[in-house]
Coordinates of C-alpha atoms in Angstrom, one line a residue:
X552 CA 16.8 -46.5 -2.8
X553 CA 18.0 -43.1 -4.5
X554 CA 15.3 -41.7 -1.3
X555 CA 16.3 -42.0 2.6
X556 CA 13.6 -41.7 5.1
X557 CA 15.6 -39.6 7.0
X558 CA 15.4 -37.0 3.9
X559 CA 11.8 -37.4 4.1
X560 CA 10.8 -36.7 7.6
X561 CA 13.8 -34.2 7.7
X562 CA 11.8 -32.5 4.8
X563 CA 8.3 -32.4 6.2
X564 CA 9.9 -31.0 9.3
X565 CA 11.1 -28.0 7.1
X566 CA 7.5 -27.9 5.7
X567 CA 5.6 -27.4 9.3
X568 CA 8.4 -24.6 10.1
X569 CA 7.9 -23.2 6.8
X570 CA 4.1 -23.2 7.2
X571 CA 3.9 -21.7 10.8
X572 CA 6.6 -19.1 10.1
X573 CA 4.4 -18.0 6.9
X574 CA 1.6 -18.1 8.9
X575 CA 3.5 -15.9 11.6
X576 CA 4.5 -13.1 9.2
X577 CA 1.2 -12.9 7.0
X578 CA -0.9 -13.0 10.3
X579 CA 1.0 -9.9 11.8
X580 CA 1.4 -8.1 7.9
X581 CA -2.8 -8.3 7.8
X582 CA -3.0 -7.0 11.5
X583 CA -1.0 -4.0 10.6
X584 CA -2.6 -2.8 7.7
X585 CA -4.7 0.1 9.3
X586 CA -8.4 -0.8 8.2
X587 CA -11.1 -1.9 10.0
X588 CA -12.5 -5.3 8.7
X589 CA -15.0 -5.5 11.4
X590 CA -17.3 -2.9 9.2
X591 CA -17.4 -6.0 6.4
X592 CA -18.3 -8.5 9.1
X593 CA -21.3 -6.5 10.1
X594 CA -22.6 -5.3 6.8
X595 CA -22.9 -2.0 5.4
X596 CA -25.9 -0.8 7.9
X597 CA -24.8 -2.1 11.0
X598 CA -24.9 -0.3 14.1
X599 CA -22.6 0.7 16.5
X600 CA -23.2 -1.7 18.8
X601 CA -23.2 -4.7 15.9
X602 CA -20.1 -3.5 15.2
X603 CA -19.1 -3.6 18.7
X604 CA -20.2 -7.0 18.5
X605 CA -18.4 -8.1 15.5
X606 CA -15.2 -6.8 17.2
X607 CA -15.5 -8.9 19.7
X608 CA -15.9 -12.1 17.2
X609 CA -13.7 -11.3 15.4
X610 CA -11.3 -11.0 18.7
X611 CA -9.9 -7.2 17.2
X612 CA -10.6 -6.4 20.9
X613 CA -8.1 -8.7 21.7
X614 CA -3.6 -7.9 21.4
X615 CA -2.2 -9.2 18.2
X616 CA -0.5 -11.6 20.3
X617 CA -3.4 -13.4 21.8
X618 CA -5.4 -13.0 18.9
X619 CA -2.1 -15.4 17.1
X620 CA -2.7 -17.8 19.5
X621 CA -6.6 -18.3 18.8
X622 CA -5.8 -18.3 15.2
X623 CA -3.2 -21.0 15.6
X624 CA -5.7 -23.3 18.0
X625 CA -8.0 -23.1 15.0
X626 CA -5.6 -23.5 12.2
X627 CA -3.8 -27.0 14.2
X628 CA -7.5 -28.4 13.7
X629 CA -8.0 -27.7 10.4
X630 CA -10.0 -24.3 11.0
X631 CA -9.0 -21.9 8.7
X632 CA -11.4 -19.4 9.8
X633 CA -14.4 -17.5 8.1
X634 CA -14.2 -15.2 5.1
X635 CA -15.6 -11.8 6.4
X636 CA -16.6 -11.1 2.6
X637 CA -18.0 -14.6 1.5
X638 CA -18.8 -15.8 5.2
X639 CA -17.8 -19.4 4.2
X640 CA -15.5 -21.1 5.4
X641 CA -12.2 -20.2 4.1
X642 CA -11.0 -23.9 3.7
X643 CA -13.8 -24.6 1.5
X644 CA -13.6 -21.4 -0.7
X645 CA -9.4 -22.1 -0.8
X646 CA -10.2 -25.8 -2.2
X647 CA -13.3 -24.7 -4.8
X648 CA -10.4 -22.3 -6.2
X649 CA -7.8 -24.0 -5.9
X650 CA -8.5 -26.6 -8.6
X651 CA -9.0 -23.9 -11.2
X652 CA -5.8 -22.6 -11.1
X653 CA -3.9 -25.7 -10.9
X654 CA -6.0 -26.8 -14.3
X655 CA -4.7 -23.2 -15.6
X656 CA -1.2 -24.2 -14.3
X657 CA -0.4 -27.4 -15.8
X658 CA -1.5 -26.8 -18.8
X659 CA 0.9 -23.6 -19.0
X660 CA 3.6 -25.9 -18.1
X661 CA 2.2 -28.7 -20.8
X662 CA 2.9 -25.7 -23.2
X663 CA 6.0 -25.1 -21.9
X664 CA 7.0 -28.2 -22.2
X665 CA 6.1 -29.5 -25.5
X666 CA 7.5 -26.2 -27.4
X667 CA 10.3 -25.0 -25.1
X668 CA 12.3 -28.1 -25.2
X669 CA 12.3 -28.9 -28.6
X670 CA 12.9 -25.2 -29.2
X671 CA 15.9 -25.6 -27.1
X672 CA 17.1 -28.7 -28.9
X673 CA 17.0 -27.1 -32.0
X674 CA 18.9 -23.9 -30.8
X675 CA 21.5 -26.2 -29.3
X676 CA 22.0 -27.9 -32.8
X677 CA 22.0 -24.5 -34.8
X678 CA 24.4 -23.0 -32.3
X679 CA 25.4 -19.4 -33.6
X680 CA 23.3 -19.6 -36.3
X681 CA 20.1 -16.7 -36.7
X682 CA 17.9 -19.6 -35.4
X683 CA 19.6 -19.8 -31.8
X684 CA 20.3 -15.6 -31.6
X685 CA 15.9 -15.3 -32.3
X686 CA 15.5 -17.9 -29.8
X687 CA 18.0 -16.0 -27.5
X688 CA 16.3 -12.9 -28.1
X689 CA 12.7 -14.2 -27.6
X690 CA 13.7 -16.5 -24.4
X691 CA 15.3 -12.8 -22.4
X692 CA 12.4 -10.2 -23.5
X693 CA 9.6 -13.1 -22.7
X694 CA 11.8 -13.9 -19.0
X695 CA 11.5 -9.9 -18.2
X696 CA 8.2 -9.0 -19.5
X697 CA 5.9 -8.4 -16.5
X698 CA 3.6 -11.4 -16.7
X699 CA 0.4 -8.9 -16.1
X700 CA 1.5 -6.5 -18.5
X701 CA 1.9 -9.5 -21.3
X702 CA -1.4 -10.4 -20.2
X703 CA -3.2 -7.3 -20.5
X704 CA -1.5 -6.7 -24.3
X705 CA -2.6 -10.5 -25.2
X706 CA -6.1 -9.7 -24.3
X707 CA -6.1 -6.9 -26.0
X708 CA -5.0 -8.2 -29.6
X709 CA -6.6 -11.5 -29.5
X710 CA -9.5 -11.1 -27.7
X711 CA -10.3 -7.2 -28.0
X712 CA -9.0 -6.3 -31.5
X713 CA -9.0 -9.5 -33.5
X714 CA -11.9 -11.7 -31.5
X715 CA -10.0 -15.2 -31.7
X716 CA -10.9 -16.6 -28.2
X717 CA -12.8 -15.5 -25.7
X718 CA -10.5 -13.4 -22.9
X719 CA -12.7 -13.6 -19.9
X720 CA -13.7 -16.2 -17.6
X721 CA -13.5 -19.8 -17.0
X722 CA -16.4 -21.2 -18.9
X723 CA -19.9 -19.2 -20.3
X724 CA -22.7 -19.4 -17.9
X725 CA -25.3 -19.8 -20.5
X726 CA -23.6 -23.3 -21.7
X727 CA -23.2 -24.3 -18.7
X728 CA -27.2 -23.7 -17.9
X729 CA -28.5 -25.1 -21.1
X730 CA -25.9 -28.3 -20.7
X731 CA -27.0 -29.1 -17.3
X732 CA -22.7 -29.3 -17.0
X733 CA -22.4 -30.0 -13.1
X734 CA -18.3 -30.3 -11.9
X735 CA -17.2 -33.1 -9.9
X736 CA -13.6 -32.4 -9.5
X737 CA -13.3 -29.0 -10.3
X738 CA -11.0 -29.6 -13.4
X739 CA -13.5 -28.5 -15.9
X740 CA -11.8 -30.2 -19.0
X741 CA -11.4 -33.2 -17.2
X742 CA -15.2 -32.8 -16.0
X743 CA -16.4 -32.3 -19.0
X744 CA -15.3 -35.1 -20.8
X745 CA -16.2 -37.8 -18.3
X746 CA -19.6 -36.6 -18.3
X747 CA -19.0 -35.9 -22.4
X748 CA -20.2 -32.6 -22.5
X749 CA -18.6 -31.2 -25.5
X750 CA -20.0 -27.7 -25.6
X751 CA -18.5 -26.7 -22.4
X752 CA -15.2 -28.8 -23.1
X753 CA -14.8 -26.6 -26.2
X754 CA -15.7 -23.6 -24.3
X755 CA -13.2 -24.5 -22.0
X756 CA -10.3 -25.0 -24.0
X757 CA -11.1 -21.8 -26.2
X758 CA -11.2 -19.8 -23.0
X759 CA -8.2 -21.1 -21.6
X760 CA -5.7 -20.8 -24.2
X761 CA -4.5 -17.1 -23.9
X762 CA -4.3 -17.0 -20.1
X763 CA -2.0 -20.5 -20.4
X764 CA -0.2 -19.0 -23.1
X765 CA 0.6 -15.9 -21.0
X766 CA 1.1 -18.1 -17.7
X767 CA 3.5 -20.3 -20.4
X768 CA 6.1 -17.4 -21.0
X769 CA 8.2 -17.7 -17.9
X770 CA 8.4 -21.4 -17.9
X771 CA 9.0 -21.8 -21.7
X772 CA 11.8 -19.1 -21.8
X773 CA 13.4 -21.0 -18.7
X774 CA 13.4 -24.6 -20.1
X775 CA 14.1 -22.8 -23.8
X776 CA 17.1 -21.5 -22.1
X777 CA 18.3 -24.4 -20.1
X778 CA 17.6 -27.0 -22.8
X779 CA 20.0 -24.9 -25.0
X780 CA 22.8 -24.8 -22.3
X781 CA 22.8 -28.0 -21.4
X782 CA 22.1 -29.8 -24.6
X783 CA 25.4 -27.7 -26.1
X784 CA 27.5 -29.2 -23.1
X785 CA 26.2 -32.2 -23.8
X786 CA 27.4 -32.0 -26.9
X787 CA 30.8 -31.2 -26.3
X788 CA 31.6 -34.1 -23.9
X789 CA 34.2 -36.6 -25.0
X790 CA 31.5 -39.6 -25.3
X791 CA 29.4 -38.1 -27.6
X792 CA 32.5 -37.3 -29.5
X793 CA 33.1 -41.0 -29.3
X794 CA 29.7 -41.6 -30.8
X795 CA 29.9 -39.4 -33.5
X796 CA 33.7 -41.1 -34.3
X797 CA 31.8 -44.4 -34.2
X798 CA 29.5 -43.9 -37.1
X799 CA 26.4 -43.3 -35.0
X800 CA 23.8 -41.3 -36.8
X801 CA 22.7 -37.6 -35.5
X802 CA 19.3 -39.2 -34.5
X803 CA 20.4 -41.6 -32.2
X804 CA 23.0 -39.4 -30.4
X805 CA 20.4 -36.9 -29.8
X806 CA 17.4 -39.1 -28.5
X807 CA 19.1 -42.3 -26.9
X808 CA 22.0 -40.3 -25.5
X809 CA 22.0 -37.0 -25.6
X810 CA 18.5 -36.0 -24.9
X811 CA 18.2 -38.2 -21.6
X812 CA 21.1 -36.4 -20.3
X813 CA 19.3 -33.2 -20.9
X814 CA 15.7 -33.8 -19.6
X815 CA 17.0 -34.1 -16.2
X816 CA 18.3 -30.9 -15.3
X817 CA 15.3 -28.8 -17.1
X818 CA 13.1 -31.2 -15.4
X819 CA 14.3 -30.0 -12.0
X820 CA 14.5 -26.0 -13.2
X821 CA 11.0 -26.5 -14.1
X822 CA 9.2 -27.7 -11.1
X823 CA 11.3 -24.9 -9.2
X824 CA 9.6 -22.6 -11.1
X825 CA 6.6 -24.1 -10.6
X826 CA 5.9 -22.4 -7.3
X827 CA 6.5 -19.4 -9.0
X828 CA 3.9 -19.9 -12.0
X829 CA 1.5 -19.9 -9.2
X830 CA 2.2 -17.0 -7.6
X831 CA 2.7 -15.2 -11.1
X832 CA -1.1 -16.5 -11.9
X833 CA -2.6 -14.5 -9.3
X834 CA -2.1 -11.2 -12.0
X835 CA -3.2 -13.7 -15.0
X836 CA -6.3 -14.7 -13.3
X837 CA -7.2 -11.2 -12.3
X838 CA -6.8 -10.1 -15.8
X839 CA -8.7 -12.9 -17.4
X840 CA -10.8 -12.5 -14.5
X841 CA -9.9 -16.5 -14.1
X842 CA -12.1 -17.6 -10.5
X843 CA -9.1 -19.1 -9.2
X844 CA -7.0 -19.0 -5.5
X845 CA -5.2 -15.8 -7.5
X846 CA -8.5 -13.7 -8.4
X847 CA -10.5 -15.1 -4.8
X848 CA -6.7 -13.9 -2.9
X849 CA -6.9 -10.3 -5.1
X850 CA -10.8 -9.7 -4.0
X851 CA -10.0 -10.9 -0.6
X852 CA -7.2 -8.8 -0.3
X853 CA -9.6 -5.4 -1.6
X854 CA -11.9 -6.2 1.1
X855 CA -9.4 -6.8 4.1
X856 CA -10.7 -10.1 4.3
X857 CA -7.7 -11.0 6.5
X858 CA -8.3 -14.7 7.3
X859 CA -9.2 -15.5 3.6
X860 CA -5.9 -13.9 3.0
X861 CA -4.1 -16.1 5.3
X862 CA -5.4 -19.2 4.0
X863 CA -4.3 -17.8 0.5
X864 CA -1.0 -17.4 1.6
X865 CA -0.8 -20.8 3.8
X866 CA -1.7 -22.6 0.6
X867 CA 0.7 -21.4 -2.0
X868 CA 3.4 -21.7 0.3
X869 CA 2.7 -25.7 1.1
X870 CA 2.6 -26.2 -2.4
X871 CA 5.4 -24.7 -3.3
X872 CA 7.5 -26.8 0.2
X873 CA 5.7 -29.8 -1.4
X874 CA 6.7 -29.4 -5.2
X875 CA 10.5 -28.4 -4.0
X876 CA 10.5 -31.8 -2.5
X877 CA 8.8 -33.8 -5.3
X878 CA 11.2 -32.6 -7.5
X879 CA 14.0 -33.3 -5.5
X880 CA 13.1 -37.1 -5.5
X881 CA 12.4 -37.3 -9.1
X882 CA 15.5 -35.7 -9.9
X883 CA 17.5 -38.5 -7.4
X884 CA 15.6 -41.3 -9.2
X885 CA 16.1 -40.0 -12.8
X886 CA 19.6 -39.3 -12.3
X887 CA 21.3 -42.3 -10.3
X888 CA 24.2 -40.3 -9.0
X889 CA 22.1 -37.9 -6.7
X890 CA 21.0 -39.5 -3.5
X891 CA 19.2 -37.8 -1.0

C-alpha cells in the first residue's frame, strides 16, 4: 500500500497543531486591532450601559489570555462563536459560504486544467519555436498580475464596456423568484440541474465565467509552465529515444508514454496551489461581489466582526492541511515509486 497509517495519523497530528497555532495567531492579531467591536454587538443606539453589557458577553472585560481560553472551550465543541454583524452562528454562515466558492474554485481549476495542459504539451513539442516564446510570455505576465487587478480590468471590458456576461453576483434574484429555484447543496449548477431549472443553470454559468476565468490565471500559467518543463525532459530521456528508434509513431509516444509521465508532477503542483486559489478568491469574489467565504471574510473583516474572522481563517487553513495531504497520497498511488 503506496499509504502507511503511520503517515496518516502523523498527518492529522500536523493538522490539529496547524489549526490551534492558526487559531492562536489570528485570535491575538483580531484582539490587537484597536476597535471596539462591542459598539456592533449592541447596535447603533445602544446605551452605555448596553454597551457595558455587551462587553461583558462578549468577555472584552476579560485579558486576552482568558478570553483564548473561553474561545478555545467553545471551539473544541464545535462552537465557533456568533457573528457580531450577522448574529448567526458563525459555523453556519462559514458552511452557507463555503460551498460557493468551492463551486467558483473548481471550476477555475477545470479551466485550468483542460487548456493549460494541452497548452503545455503543445509548447513542449514546438520547443523554441514563436508558439512556446507566446506561451512563455503569457504563462510569466498572467503568474505576476495581481489577481484583483486582472479582475477589476476583466470586468471592466467584458462586462462594463462590451456587455458579454453579467459581472456581478452569483445568480439574478428575479430568476430565482419567478423559478421557485430553492438550493439543496449549495452548488448552484449542480442544484439546478437536479431540480432541472434551466434559467438559473444558464444564469449561473453566464455569471460565473469571468470570475473563473480570472480565478483560472494562476493555476493555468502554473500547469502551462510545468507541463512544458517536464514534458521537454520527458522527451529527452533515453526511452523515449528508444521509442522513437523503434518506429513508434508521435501519437503513441506522447499519450501512452510520455503524457502519463507528465500528468503526475503537474498534478501535485496543482493541488498545492490549490490552497492558494482560495485565498486569491477572496479579492475575485469581492470584485464580482461573489457571496462566498472570501466576500462574507472581507465584510467581516470591515466590521471587526472578530469571531467571524476567525472561523474564516480556521477554515481556509484546514483546507489547505487537508488538500496538502490528499495530494500527497494521490501522488504516491499515481507514481509507484513514492511511498509515504
Amino acid at each position: 500500500m503506496p499509504v502507511s497509517k503511520e503517515y496518516i495519523v502523523k498527518r492529522i497530528i500536523l493538522l490539529i497543531f496547524v489549526i490551534l497555532g492558526v487559531l492562536f495567531i489570528t485570535f491575538v492579531i483580531t484582539r490587537l486591532i484597536p476597535a471596539r467591536p462591542e459598539l456592533l454587538w449592541a447596535g447603533p443606539h445602544a446605551t452605555i450601559e448596553q454597551i457595558e453589557r455587551a462587553r461583558k458577553q462578549l468577555h472584552l472585560d476579560k485579558p486576552i489570555y482568558i478570553q483564548f481560553i473561553l474561545y478555545l472551550q467553545d471551539f473544541l465543541t464545535g462552537n465557533w462563536g456568533i457573528s457580531w454583524r450577522t448574529k448567526s452562528p458563525v459555523i453556519v454562515d462559514v458552511l452557507s459560504t463555503l460551498t460557493a466558492t468551492l463551486e467558483l474554485v473548481i471550476i477555475a481549476f477545470f479551466f485550468a486544467f483542460i487548456i493549460g495542459i494541452p497548452v503545455g504539451v503543445l509548447a513542449a513539442l514546438k520547443k523554441y519555436s514563436w508558439i512556446d516564446d507566446l506561451t512563455r510570455i503569457i504563462t510569466v505576465v498572467g503568474a505576476s498580475i495581481p489577481v484583483f487587478w486582472l479582475a477589476l480590468i476583466v470586468q471592466l471590458v467584458f462586462g462594463s464596456w462590451l456587455g458579454i456576461l453579467p459581472s456581478a453576483k452569483r445568480v439574478d434574484e428575479w430568476i430565482v423568484i419567478v423559478t421557485g429555484f430553492k438550493p439543496v447543496t449549495g452548488f448552484y449548477l449542480l442544484d439546478s440541474v437536479i431540480q432541472g431549472n434551466l434559467p438559473v443553470f444558464i444564469d449561473t454559468v453566464k455569471r460565473i465565467i469571468l470570475p473563473a476565468l480570472v480565478l483560472a490565471a494562476y493555476p493555468f500559467c502554473l500547469s502551462t509552465r510545468m507541463t512544458r518543463a517536464v514534458m521537454i525532459e520527458v522527451l529527452s530521456e533515453q526511452h523515449v529515444k528508444s521509442l522513437i528508434a523503434w518506429g513508434l509513431s508521435k501519437k503513441t509516444i506522447l499519450f501512452k508514454y510520455s503524457l502519463k509521465n507528465t500528468i503526475v508532477p503537474v498534478i501535485a503542483s496543482l493541488g498545492l496551489s490549490f490552497g492558494y486559489t482560495i485565498i486569491g478568491a477572496f479579492m475575485v469574489e469581492l470584485v464580482f461581489v461573489w457571496p462566498g467565504i472570501g466576500f462574507y471574510a472581507a465584510m467581516s473583516l470591515l466590521s471587526f466582526d472578530y469571531p467571524a474572522v476567525i472561523g474564516c481563517v480556521i477554515t481556509v487553513a484546514i483546507f489547505y492541511s487537508i488538500i496538502n495531504t490528499l495530494v500527497d497520497m494521490i501522488h504516491s498511488i499515481i507514481d509507484p515509486r513514492v511511498r509515504l
